[in-house]
Coordinates of C-alpha atoms in Angstrom, one line a residue:
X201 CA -2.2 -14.3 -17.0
X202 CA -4.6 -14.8 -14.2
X203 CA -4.3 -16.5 -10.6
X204 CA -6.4 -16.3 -7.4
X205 CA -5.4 -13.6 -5.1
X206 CA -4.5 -16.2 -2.3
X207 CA -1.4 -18.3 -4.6
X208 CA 1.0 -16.7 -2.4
X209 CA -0.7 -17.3 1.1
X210 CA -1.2 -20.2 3.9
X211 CA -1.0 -23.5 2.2
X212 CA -0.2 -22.4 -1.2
X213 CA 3.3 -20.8 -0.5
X214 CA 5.1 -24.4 -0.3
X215 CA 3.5 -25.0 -3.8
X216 CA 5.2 -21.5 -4.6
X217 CA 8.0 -22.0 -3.1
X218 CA 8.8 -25.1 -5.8
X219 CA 7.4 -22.9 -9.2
X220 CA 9.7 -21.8 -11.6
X221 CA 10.4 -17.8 -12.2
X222 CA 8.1 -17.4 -15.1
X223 CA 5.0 -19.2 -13.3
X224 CA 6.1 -17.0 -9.9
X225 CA 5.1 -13.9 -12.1
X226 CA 1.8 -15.6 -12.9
X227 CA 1.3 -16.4 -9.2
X228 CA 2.0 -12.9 -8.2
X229 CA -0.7 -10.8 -10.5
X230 CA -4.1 -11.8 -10.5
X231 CA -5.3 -10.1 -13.7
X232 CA -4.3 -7.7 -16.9
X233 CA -6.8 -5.5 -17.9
X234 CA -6.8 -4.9 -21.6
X235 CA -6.1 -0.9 -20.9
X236 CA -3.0 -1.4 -19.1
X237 CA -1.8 -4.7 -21.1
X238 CA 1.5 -3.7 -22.3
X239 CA 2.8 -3.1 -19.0
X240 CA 5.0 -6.6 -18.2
X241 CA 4.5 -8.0 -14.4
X242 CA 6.3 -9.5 -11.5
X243 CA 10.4 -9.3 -11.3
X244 CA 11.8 -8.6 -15.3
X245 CA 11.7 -5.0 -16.2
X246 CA 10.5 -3.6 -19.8
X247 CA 11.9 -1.7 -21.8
X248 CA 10.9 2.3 -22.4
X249 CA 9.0 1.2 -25.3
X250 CA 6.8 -0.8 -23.8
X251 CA 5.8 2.0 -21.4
X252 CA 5.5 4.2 -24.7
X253 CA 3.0 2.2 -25.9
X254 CA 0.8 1.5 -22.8
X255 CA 0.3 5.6 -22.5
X256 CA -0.5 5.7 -26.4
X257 CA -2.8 2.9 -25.3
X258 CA -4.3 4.2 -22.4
X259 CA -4.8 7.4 -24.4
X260 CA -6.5 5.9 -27.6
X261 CA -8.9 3.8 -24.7
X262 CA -12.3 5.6 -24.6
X263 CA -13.9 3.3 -21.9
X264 CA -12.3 1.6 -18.7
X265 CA -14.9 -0.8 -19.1
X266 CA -15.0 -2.8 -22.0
X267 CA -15.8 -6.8 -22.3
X268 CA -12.4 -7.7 -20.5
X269 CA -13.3 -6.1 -17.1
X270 CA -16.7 -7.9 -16.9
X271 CA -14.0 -11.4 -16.8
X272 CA -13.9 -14.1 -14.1
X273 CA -11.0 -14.9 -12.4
X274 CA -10.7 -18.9 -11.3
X275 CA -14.3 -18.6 -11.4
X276 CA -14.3 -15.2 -8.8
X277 CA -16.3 -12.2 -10.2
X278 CA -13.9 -8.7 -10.3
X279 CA -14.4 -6.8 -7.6
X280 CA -16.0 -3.7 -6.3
X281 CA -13.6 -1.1 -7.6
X282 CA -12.8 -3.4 -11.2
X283 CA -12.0 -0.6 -14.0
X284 CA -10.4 1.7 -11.0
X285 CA -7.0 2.5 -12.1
X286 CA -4.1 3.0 -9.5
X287 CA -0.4 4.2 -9.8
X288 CA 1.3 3.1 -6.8
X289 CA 4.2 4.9 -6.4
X290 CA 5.1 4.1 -2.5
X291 CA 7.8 1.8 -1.3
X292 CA 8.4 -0.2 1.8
X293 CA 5.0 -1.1 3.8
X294 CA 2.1 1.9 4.6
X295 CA 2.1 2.9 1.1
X296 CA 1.9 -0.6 -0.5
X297 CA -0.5 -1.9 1.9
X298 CA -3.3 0.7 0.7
X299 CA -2.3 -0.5 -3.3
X300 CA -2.3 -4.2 -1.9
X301 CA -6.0 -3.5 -0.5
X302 CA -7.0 -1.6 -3.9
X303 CA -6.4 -4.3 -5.8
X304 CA -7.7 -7.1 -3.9
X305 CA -10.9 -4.8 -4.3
X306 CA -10.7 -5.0 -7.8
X307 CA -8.3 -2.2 -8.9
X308 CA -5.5 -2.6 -11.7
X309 CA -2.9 -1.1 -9.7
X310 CA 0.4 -0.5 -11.4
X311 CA 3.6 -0.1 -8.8
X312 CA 6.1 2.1 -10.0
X313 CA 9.8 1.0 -8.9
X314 CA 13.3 2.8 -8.8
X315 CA 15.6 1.8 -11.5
X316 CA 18.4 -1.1 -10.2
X317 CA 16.7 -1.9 -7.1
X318 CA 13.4 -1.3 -7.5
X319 CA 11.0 -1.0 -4.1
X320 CA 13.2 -1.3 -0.8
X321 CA 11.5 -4.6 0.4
X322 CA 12.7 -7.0 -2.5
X323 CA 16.0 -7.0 -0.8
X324 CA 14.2 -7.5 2.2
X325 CA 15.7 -11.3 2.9
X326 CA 15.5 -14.3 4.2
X327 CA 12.7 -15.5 4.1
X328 CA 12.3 -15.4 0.3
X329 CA 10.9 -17.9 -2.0
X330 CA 13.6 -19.7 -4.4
X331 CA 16.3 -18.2 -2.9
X332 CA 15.3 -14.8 -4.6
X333 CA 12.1 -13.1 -4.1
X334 CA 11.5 -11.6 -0.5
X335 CA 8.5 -13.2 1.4
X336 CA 8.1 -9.2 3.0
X337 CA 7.9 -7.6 -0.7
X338 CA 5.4 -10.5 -1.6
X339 CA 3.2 -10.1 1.7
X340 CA 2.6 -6.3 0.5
X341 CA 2.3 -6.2 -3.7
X342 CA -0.2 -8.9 -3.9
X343 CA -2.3 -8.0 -7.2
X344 CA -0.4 -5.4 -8.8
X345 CA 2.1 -5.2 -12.0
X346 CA 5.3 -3.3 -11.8
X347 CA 7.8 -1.6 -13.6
X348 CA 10.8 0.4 -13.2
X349 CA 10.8 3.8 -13.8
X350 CA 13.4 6.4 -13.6
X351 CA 11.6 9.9 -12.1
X352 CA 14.3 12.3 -11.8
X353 CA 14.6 12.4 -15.5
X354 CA 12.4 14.1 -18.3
X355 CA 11.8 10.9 -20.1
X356 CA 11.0 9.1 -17.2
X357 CA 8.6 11.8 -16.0
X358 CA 6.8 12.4 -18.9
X359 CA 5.7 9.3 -18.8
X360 CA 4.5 9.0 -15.9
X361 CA 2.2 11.8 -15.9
X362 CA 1.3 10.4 -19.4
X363 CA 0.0 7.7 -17.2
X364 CA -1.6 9.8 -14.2
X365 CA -3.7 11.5 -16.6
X366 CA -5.3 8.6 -17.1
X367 CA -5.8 7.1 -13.7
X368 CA -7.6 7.3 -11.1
X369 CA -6.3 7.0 -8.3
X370 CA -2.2 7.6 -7.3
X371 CA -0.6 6.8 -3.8
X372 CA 3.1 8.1 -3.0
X373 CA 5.2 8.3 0.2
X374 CA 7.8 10.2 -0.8
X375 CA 9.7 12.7 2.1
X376 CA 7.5 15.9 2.4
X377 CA 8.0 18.0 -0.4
X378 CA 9.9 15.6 -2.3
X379 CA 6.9 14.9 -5.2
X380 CA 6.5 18.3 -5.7
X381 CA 9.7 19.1 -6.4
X382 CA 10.0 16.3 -8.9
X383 CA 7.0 18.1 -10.5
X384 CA 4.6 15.1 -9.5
X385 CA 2.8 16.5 -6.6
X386 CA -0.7 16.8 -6.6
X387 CA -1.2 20.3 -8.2
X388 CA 0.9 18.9 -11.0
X389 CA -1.8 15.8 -11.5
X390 CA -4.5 18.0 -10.7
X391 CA -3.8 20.1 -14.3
X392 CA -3.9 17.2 -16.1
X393 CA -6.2 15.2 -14.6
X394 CA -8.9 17.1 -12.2
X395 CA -10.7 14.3 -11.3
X396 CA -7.5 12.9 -10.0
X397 CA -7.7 11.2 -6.1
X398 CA -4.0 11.5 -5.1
X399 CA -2.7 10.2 -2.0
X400 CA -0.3 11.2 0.3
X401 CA 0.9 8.8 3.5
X402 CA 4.1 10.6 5.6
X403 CA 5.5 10.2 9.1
X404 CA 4.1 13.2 10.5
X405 CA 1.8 15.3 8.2
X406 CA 2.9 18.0 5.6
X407 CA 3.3 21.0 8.5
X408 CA 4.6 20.9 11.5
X409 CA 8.6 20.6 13.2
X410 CA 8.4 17.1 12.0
X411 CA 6.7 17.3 8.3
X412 CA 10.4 16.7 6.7
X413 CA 11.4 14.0 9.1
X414 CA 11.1 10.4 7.8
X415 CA 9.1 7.8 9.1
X416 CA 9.5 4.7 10.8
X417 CA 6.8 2.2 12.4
X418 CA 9.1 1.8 15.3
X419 CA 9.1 5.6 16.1
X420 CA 5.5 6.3 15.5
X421 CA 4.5 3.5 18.3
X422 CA 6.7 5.2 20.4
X423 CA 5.8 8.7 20.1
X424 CA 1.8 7.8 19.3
X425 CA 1.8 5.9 22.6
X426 CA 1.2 2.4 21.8
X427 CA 4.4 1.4 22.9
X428 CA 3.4 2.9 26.6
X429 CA 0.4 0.7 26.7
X430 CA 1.9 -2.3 25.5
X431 CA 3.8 -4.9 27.4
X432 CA 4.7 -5.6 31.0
X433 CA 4.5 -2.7 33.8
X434 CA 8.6 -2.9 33.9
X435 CA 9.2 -2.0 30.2
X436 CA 7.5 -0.6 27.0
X437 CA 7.5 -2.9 23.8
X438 CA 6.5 -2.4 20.5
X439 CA 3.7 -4.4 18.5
X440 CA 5.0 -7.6 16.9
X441 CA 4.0 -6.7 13.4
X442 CA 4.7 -3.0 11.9
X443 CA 1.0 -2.4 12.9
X444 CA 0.9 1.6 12.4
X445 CA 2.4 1.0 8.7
X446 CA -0.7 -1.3 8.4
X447 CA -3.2 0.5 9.8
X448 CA -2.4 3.9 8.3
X449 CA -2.4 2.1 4.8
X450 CA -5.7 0.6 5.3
X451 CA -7.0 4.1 6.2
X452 CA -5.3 5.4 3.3
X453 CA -7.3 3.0 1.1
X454 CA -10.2 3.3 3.1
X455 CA -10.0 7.6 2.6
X456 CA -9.4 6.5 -1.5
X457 CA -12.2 4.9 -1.8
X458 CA -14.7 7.4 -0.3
X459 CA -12.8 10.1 -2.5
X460 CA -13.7 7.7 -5.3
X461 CA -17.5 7.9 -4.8
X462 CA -17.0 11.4 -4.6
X463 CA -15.2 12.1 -7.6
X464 CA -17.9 9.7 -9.7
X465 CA -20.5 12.0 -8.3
X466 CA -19.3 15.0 -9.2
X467 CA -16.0 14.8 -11.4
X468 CA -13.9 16.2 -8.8
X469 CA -10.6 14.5 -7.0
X470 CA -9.1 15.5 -3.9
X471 CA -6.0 15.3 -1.9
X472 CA -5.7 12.9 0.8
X473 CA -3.2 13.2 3.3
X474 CA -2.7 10.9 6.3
X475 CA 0.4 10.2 8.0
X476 CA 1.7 7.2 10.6
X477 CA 1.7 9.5 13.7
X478 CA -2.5 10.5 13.1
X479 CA -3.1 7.0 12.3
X480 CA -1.4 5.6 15.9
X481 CA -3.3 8.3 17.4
X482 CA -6.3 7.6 16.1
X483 CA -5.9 4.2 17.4
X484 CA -5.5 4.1 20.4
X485 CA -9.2 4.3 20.5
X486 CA -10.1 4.3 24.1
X487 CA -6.7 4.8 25.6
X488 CA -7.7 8.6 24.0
X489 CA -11.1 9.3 25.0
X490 CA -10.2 8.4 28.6
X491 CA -7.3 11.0 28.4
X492 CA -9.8 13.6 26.9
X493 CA -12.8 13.1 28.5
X494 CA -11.4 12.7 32.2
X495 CA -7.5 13.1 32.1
X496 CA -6.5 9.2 32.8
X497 CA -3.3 8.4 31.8
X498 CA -3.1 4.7 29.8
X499 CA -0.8 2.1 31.5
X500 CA 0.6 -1.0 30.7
X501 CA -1.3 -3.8 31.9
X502 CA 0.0 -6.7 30.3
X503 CA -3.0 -9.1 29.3
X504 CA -4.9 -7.5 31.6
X505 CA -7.8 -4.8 31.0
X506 CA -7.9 -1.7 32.7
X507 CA -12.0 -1.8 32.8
X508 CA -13.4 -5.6 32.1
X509 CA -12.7 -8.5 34.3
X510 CA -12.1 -11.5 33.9
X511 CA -10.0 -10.0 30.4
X512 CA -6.5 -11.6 30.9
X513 CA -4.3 -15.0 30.4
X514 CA -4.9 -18.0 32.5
X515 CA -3.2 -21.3 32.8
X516 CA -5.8 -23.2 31.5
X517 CA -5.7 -27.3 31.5
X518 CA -7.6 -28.8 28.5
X519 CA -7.2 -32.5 28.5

């Protein structure tokens, strides 16, 4: 089943908003590529037979590139990384952001979900559209298929590295540690699948007194210093929108992607690690370099702009 990749934004959500379940699920993914075509989409779940047959399939596949892939979508051509095959194994927001941006690229990005409940977000409510479907967990899982999958069990493992060995491309955001000791960290993929480009997104990086803390947006404006340049002199305040998740997932898909014209030079994958705390960092952009280069401490200025004038709010009369 097919749809644009905008269905679920601006105009188009009151028009989803009055859709039936089964044409939601048709809203939701944009495309099924013959490889992965077994794997059901949007909210049901399928059964462990139908994940048996997708890695038989994806096994008995010689090409990623066959007639299918070369398809329109509502009269779009695929995209630049079309064939590109993504296990998305991230919850919440950084993680699914960089699978979002894959597959609005053109990946077929498959989100793996926790049995019950699946990612945190679909409970993530009001707003949601028919009473049921969280408007957060849509804003962040555009273009993908899902499916729940049970990792701390043989069965369910097995089949997932069935899967990985296969694709190209797998983002998680576990705790620290936590994949490994599942046995699906990246030295595990990396034996079955070399050219593997595995991505990992924490709060703080792998090392370091922090490496096993969690993550939260809110925390990571706070101690990357956005929230001391933000707001009025009086009092900090955070961005309106979780904007470090965002950021560090578009850097994570950015990093991805260069990894990916690395490994179809040369066969090799690599391990990406980037974290929310690096990423808020790395943004602050000039705040920074001031700091570095001549020891200025950023404040908050409000609207205002610490080194171009006229760059602030006015009351302005139009009529």
């Amino acid at each position: 089943r097919k749809s644009t990749p905008k269905n679920l934004l601006g105009s188009n959500l009151q028009e989803a908003a009055q859709t039936s379940e089964g044409d939601m699920m048709n809203l939701l993914v944009r495309k099924s590529t013959p490889l992965w075509r077994n794997l059901q989409c949007g909210y049901a779940t399928p059964p462990v037979l139908a994940m048996h047959a997708l890695v038989q399939e994806i096994h008995s596949t010689t090409s990623a590139s066959d007639s299918d892939n070369q398809s329109t979508v509502s009269g779009q051509t695929q995209g630049a990384l079309s064939g590109v095959r993504v296990l998305d194994l991230s919850r919440v927001l950084a993680g699914p952001i960089c699978g979002q941006l894959l597959g609005d690229w053109g990946a077929d990005v498959v989100k793996i979900e926790a049995p019950g409940k699946g990612d945190d977000t679909r409970q993530w409510q009001p707003p949601s559209v028919n009473g049921k479907h969280s408007s957060y967990f849509l804003g962040l899982n555009r273009n993908k298929r899902s499916v729940e999958l049970d990792l701390k069990n043989s069965e369910g493992k097995e089949l997932l590295l069935g899967l990985a060995s296969k694709a190209d491309i797998v983002i998680e955001n576990f705790l620290t540690g936590s994949a490994d000791k599942l046995g699906l960290g990246y030295h595990s993929m990396k034996k079955l699948n070399p050219g593997i480009v595995y991505v990992s997104i924490s709060g703080y990086g792998s090392t370091g007194p922090l490496a096993k803390a969690p993550g939260y947006d809110f925390m990571a404006q706070a101690l990357g210093g956005l929230m001391h340049i933000t707001g009025p002199k009086e009092q900090p305040f955070k961005v309106g929108v979780a904007i470090t998740d965002v950021l560090t997932g578009v850097s994570a898909a950015a990093a991805a992607c260069a990894a990916m014209v690395h490994q179809r030079a040369t066969g090799e994958g690599q391990h990406i690690e980037t974290s929310l705390l690096e990423t808020q960092v790395f943004a602050l952009a000039n705040h920074a370099s001031n700091f570095l280069t001549v020891g200025k401490n950023a404040q908050r200025l409000g609207n205002a702009h610490e080194s171009i004038v006229p760059y602030q709010h006015f009351l302005a009369d139009f009529h």
